XYZ file of N, CA and C in Angstrom:
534
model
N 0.819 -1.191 0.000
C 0.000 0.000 0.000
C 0.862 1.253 0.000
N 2.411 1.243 0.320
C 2.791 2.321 0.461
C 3.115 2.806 -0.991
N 3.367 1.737 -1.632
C 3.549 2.647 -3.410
C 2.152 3.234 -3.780
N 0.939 2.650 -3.803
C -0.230 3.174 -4.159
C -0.360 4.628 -3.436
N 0.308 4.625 -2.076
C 0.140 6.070 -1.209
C 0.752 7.317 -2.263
N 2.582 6.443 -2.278
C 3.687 7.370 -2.880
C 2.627 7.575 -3.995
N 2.078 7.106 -4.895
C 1.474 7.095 -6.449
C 0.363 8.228 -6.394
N -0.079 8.202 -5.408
C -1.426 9.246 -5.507
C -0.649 10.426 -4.559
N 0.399 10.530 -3.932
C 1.127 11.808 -3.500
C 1.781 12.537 -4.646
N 2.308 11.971 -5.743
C 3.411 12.061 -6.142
C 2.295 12.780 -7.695
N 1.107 12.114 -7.924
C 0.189 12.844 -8.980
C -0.784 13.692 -8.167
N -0.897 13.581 -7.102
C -1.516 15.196 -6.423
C -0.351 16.534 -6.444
N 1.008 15.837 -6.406
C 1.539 17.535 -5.823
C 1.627 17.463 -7.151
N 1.470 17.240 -8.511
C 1.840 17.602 -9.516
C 0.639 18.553 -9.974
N -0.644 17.581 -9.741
C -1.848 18.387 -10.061
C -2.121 19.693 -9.093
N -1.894 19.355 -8.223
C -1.662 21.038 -7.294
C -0.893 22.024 -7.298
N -0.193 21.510 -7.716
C 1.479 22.339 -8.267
C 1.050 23.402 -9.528
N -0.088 22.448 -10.168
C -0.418 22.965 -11.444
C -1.494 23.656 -11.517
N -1.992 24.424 -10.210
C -3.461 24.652 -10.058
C -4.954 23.874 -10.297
N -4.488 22.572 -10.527
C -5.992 22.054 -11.179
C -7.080 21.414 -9.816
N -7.887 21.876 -9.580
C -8.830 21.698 -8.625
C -10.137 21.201 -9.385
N -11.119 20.727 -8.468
C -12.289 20.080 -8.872
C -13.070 21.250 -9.065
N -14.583 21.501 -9.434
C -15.057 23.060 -10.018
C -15.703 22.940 -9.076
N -16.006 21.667 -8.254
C -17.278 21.994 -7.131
C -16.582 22.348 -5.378
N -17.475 22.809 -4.927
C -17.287 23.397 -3.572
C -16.312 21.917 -2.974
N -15.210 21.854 -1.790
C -14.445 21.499 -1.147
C -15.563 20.959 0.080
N -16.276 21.765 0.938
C -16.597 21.555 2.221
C -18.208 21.333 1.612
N -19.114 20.870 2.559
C -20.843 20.774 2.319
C -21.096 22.657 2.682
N -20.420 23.727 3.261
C -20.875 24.686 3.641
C -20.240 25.618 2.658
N -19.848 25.019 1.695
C -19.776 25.940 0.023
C -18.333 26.282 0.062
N -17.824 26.176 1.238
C -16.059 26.604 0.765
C -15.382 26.198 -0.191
N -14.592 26.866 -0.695
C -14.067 26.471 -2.141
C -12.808 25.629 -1.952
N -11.897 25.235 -2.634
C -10.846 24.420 -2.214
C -10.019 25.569 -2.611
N -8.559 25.818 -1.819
C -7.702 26.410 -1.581
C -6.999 26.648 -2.864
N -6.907 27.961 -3.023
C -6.257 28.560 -4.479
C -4.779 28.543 -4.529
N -4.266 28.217 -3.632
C -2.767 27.904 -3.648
C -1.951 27.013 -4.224
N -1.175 27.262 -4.806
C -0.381 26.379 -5.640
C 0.387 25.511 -5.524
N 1.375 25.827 -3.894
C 2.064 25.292 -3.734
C 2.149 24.413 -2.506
N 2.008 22.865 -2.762
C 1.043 21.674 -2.373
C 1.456 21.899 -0.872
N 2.415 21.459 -0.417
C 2.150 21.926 1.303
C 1.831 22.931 1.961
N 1.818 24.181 0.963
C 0.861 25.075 1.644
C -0.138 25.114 1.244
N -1.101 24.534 0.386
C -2.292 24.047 0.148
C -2.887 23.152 1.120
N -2.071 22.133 1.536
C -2.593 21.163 2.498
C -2.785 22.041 3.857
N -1.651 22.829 4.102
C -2.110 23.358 5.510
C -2.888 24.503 5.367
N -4.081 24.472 4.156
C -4.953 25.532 3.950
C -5.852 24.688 4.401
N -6.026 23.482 4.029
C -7.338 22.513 3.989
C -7.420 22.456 5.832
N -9.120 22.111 5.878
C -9.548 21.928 7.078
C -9.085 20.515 7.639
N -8.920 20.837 9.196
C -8.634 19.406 10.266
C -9.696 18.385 9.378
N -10.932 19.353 9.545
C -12.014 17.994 9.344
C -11.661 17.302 8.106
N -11.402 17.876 7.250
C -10.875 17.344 5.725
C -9.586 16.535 5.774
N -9.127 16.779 6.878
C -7.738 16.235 6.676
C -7.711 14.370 7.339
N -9.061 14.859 8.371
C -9.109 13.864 9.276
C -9.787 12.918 8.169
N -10.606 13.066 7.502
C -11.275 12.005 6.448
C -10.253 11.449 5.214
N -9.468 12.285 5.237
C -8.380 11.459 3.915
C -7.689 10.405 5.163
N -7.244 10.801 6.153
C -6.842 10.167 7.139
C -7.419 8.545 7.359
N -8.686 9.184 7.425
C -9.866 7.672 7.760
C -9.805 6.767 6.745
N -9.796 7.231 5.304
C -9.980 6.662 4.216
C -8.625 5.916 3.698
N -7.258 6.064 4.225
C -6.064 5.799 3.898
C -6.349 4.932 5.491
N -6.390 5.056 6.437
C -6.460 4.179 7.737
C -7.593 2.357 7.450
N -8.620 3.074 6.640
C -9.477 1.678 6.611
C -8.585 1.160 5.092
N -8.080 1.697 4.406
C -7.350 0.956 2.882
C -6.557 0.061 3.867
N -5.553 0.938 4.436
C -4.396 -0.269 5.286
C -4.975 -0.764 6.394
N -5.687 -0.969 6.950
C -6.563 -1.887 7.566
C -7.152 -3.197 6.480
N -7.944 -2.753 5.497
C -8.349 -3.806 4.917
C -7.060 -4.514 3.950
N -6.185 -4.052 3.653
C -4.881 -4.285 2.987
C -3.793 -5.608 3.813
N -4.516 -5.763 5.211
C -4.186 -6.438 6.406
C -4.533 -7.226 6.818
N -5.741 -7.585 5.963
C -6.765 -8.848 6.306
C -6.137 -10.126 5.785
N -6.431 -11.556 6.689
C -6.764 -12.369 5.588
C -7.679 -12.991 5.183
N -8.324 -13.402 4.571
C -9.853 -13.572 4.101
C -9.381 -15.068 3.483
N -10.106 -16.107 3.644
C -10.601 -17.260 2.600
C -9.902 -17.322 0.998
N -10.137 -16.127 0.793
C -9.559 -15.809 -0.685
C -8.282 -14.811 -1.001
N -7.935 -14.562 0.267
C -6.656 -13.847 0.401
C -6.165 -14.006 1.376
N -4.636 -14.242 1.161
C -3.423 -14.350 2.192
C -2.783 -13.163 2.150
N -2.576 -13.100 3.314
C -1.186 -11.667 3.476
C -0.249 -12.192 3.439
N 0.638 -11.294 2.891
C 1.792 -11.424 1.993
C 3.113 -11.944 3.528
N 2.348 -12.041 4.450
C 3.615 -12.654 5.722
C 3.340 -13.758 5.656
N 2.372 -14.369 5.162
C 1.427 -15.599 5.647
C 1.834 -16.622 4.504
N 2.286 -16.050 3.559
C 2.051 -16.760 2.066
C 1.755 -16.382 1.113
N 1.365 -15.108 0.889
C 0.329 -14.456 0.035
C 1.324 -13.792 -0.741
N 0.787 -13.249 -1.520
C 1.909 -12.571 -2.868
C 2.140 -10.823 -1.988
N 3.071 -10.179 -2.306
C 3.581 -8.870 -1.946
C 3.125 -8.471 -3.444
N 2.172 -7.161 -3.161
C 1.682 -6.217 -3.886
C -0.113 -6.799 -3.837
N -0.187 -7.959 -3.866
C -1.708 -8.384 -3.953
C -2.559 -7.668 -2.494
N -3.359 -6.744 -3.300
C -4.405 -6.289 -2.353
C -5.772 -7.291 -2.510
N -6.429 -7.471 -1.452
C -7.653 -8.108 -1.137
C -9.035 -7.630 -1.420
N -9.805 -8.453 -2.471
C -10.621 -7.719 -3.448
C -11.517 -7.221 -1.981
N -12.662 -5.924 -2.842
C -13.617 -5.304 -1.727
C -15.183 -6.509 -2.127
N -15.271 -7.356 -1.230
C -16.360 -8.047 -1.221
C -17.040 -7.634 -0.740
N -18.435 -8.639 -0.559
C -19.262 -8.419 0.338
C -20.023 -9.290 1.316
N -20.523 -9.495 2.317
C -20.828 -10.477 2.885
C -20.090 -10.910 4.085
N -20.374 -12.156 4.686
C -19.815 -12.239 6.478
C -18.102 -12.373 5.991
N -17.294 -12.261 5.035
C -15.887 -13.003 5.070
C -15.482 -10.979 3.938
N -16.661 -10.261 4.446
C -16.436 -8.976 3.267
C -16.417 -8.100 4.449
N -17.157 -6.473 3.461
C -17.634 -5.194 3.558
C -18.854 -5.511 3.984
N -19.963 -5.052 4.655
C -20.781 -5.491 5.392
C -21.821 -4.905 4.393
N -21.480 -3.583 3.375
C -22.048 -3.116 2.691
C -21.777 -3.428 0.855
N -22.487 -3.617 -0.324
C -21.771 -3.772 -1.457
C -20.930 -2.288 -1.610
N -19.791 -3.004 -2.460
C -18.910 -1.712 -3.318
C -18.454 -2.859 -4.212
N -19.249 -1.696 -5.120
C -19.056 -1.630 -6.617
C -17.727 -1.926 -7.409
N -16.911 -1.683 -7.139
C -15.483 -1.561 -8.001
C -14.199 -2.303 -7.091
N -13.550 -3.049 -7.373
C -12.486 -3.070 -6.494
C -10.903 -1.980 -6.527
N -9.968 -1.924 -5.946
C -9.008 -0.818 -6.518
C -8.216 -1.682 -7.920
N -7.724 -2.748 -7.611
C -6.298 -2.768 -8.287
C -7.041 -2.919 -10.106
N -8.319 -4.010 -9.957
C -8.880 -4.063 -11.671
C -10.191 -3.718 -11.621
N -10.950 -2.687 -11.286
C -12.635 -2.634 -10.936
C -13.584 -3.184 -12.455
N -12.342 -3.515 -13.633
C -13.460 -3.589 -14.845
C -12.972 -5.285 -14.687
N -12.315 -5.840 -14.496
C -12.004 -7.237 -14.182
C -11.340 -7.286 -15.780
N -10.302 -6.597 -16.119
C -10.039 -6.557 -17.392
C -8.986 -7.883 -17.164
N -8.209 -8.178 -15.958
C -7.104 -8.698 -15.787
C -7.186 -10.374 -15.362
N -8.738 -10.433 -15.659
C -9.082 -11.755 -14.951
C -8.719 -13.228 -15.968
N -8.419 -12.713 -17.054
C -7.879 -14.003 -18.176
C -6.383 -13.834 -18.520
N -5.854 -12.622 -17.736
C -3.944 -11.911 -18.192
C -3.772 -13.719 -17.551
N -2.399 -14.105 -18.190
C -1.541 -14.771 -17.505
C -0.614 -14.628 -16.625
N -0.598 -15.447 -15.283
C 0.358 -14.929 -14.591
C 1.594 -14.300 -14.764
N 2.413 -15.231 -15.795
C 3.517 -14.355 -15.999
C 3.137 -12.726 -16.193
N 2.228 -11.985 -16.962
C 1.784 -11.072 -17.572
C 1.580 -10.265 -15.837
N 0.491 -11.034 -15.351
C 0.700 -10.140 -13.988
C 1.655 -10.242 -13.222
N 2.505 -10.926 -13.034
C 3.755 -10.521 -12.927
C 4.974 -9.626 -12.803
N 4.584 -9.545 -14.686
C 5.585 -8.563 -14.378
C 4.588 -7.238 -14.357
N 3.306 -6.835 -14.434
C 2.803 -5.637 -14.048
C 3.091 -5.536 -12.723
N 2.582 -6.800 -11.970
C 3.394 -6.068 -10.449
C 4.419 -5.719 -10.033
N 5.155 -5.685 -11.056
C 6.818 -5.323 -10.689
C 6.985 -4.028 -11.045
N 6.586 -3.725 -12.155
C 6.309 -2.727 -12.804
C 5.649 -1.420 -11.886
N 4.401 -2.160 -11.124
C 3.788 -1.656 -10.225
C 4.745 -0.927 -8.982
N 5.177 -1.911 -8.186
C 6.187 -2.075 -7.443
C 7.034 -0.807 -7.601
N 7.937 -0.875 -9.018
C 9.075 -0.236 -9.027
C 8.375 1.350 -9.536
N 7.160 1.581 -9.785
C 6.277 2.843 -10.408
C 5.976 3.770 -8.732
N 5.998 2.877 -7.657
C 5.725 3.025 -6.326
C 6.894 3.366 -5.642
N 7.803 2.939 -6.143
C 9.166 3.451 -5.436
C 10.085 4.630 -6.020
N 9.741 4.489 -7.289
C 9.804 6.099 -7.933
C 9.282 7.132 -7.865
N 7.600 6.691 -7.289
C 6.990 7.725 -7.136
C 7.542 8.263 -5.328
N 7.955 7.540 -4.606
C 8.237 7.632 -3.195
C 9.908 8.510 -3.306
N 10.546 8.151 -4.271
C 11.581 9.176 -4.577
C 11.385 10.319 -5.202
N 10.182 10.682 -5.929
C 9.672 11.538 -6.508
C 9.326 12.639 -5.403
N 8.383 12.263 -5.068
C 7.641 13.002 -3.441
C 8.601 13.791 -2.564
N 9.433 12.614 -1.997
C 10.782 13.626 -1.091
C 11.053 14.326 -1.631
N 11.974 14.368 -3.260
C 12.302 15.440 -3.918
C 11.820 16.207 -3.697
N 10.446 16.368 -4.407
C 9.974 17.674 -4.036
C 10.378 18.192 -2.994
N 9.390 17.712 -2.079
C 9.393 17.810 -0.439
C 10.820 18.596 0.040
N 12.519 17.483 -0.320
C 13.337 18.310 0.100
C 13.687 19.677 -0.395
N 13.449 19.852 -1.633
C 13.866 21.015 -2.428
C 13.004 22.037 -2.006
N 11.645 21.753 -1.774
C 10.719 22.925 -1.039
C 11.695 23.532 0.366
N 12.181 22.594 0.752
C 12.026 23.406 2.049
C 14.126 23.240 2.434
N 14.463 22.705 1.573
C 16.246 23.174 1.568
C 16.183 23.511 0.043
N 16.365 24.776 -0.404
C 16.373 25.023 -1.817
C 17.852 24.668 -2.466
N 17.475 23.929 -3.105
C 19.081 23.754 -3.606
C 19.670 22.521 -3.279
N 18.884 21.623 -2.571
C 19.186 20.216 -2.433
C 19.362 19.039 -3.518
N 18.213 19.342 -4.259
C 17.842 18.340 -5.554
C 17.828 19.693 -6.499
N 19.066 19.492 -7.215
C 19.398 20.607 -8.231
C 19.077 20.329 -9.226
N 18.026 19.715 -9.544
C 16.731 19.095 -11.357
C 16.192 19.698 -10.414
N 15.825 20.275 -9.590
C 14.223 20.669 -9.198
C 14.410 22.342 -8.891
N 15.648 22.462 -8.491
C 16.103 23.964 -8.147
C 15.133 25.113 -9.391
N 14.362 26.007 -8.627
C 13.677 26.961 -9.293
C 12.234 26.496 -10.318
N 12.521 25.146 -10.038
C 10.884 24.227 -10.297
C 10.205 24.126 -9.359
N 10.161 24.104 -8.346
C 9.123 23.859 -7.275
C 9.480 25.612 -6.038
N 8.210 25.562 -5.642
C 8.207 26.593 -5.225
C 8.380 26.637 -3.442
N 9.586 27.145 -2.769
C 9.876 27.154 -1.416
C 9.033 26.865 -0.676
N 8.851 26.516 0.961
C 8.061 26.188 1.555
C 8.826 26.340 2.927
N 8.057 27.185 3.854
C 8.762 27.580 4.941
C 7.899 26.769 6.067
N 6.927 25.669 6.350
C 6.175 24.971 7.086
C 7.212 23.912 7.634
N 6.273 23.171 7.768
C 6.836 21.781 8.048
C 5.820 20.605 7.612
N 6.763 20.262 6.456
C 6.010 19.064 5.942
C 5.819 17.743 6.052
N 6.358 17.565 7.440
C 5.917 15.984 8.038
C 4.837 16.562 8.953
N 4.728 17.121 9.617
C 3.770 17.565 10.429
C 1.966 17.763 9.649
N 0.983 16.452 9.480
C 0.189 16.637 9.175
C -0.915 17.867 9.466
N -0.856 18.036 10.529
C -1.534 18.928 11.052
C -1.222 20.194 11.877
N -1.168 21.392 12.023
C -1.018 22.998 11.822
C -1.155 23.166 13.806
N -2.097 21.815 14.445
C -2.252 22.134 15.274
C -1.844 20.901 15.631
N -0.727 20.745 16.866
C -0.116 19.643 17.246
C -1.288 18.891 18.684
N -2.104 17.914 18.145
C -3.400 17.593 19.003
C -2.404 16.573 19.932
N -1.880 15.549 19.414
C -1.147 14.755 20.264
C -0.553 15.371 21.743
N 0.274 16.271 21.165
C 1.312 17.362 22.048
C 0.706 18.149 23.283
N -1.097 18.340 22.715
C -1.425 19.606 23.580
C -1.705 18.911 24.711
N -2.091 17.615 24.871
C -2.519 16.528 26.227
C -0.810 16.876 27.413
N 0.008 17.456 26.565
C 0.819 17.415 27.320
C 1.544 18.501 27.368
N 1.036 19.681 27.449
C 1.368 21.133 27.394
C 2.255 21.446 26.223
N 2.468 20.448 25.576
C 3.271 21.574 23.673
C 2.498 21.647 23.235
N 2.639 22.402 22.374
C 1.245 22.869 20.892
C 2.283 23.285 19.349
C-alpha cells in the first residue's frame, strides 16, 4: 500500500502544483478548495475535518490491505507482496456492497496470464518506489532550496513543516506543547 500512497502523493503535488482543482465546492458549507499552488501550503490551507477524512480513508485501505480472508493471504502468511484483497461483500467482506475493487474494478485482468501479472506487479512495485523518490524530492527542495538541483527553481519554497500533518499539534497539547 505504500507505493499506491507514494502514487497518488506524487500525482496530487503535480496536479496542485499545477493549479488544477475540482469546479465543485471542497466543504458541504460551500467553501471552495484552496487557491494555492504550492502543495504543502495548500494542504495546511485545507480543514482538520478534511484532513481527518483522507486520514480515515487511507487508515481503513491499510486496515483492509491487512486482512486475511478465505480468498486472500497476506503477503507474511504466504500471500503474494503487492496483492491487495478484493472489496467483497458479505460475512468473510464489507458489510455493505462496493461496486469496483481498486487494483482491476473492470475485471479486465481476470484471463492476463500470470507471468503477464507478474511482471505488471513489478512494474507496479518499481512505479511506487519512484513515485516515493519523486515526493521527497519535491518535499526536500521545497524546504532546503538547492538540495535536488533538477528541481532547483521548479518547485516553489516552503517555509512549514512538511511531516507535520496537522497545523495544530493535538497529540502534544494533552501534554502542554502545541
Amino acid at each position: 500500500m505504500n507505493q499506491c500512497s507514494a502514487m497518488f502523493a506524487f500525482v496530487g503535488y503535480i496536479v496542485h502544483a499545477n493549479g488544477i482543482k475540482f469546479p465543485w465546492p471542497m466543504e458541504m458549507d460551500g467553501s471552495p478548495f484552496p487557491s494555492e499552488t504550492n502543495p504543502p501550503a495548500l494542504w495546511d490551507a485545507v480543514s482538520d475535518d478534511a484532513k481527518w477524512q483522507i486520514f480515515a480513508l487511507i487508515g481503513f485501505l491499510e486496515f483492509w490491505s491487512e486482512l486475511s480472508t478465505p480468498n486472500h493471504k497476506h503477503y507474511m502468511a504466504g500471500g503474494k507482496p503487492g496483492d491487495y484483497p478484493d472489496f467483497i461483500s458479505g460475512p468473510d467482506g464489507i458489510p455493505h456492497p462496493v461496486p469496483f475493487n481498486l487494483y482491476d474494478p473492470f475485471q479486465f485482468s481476470k484471463n492476463m496470464s500470470e507471468e503477464k501479472k507478474a511482471t505488471r506487479l513489478r512494474a507496479e512495485i518499481n512505479n511506487g518506489r519512484l513515485a516515493q523518490i519523486g515526493i521527497l524530492g519535491f518535499l526536500s527542495e521545497q524546504v532546503c532550496p538547492g538540495s535536488v538541483p533538477a528541481l532547483s527553481g521548479v518547485v516553489q519554497p516552503y517555509d512549514g513543516e512538511p511531516m507535520a500533518p496537522f497545523v495544530t499539534n493535538y497529540l502534544g497539547e494533552a501534554f502542554g506543547m502545541s
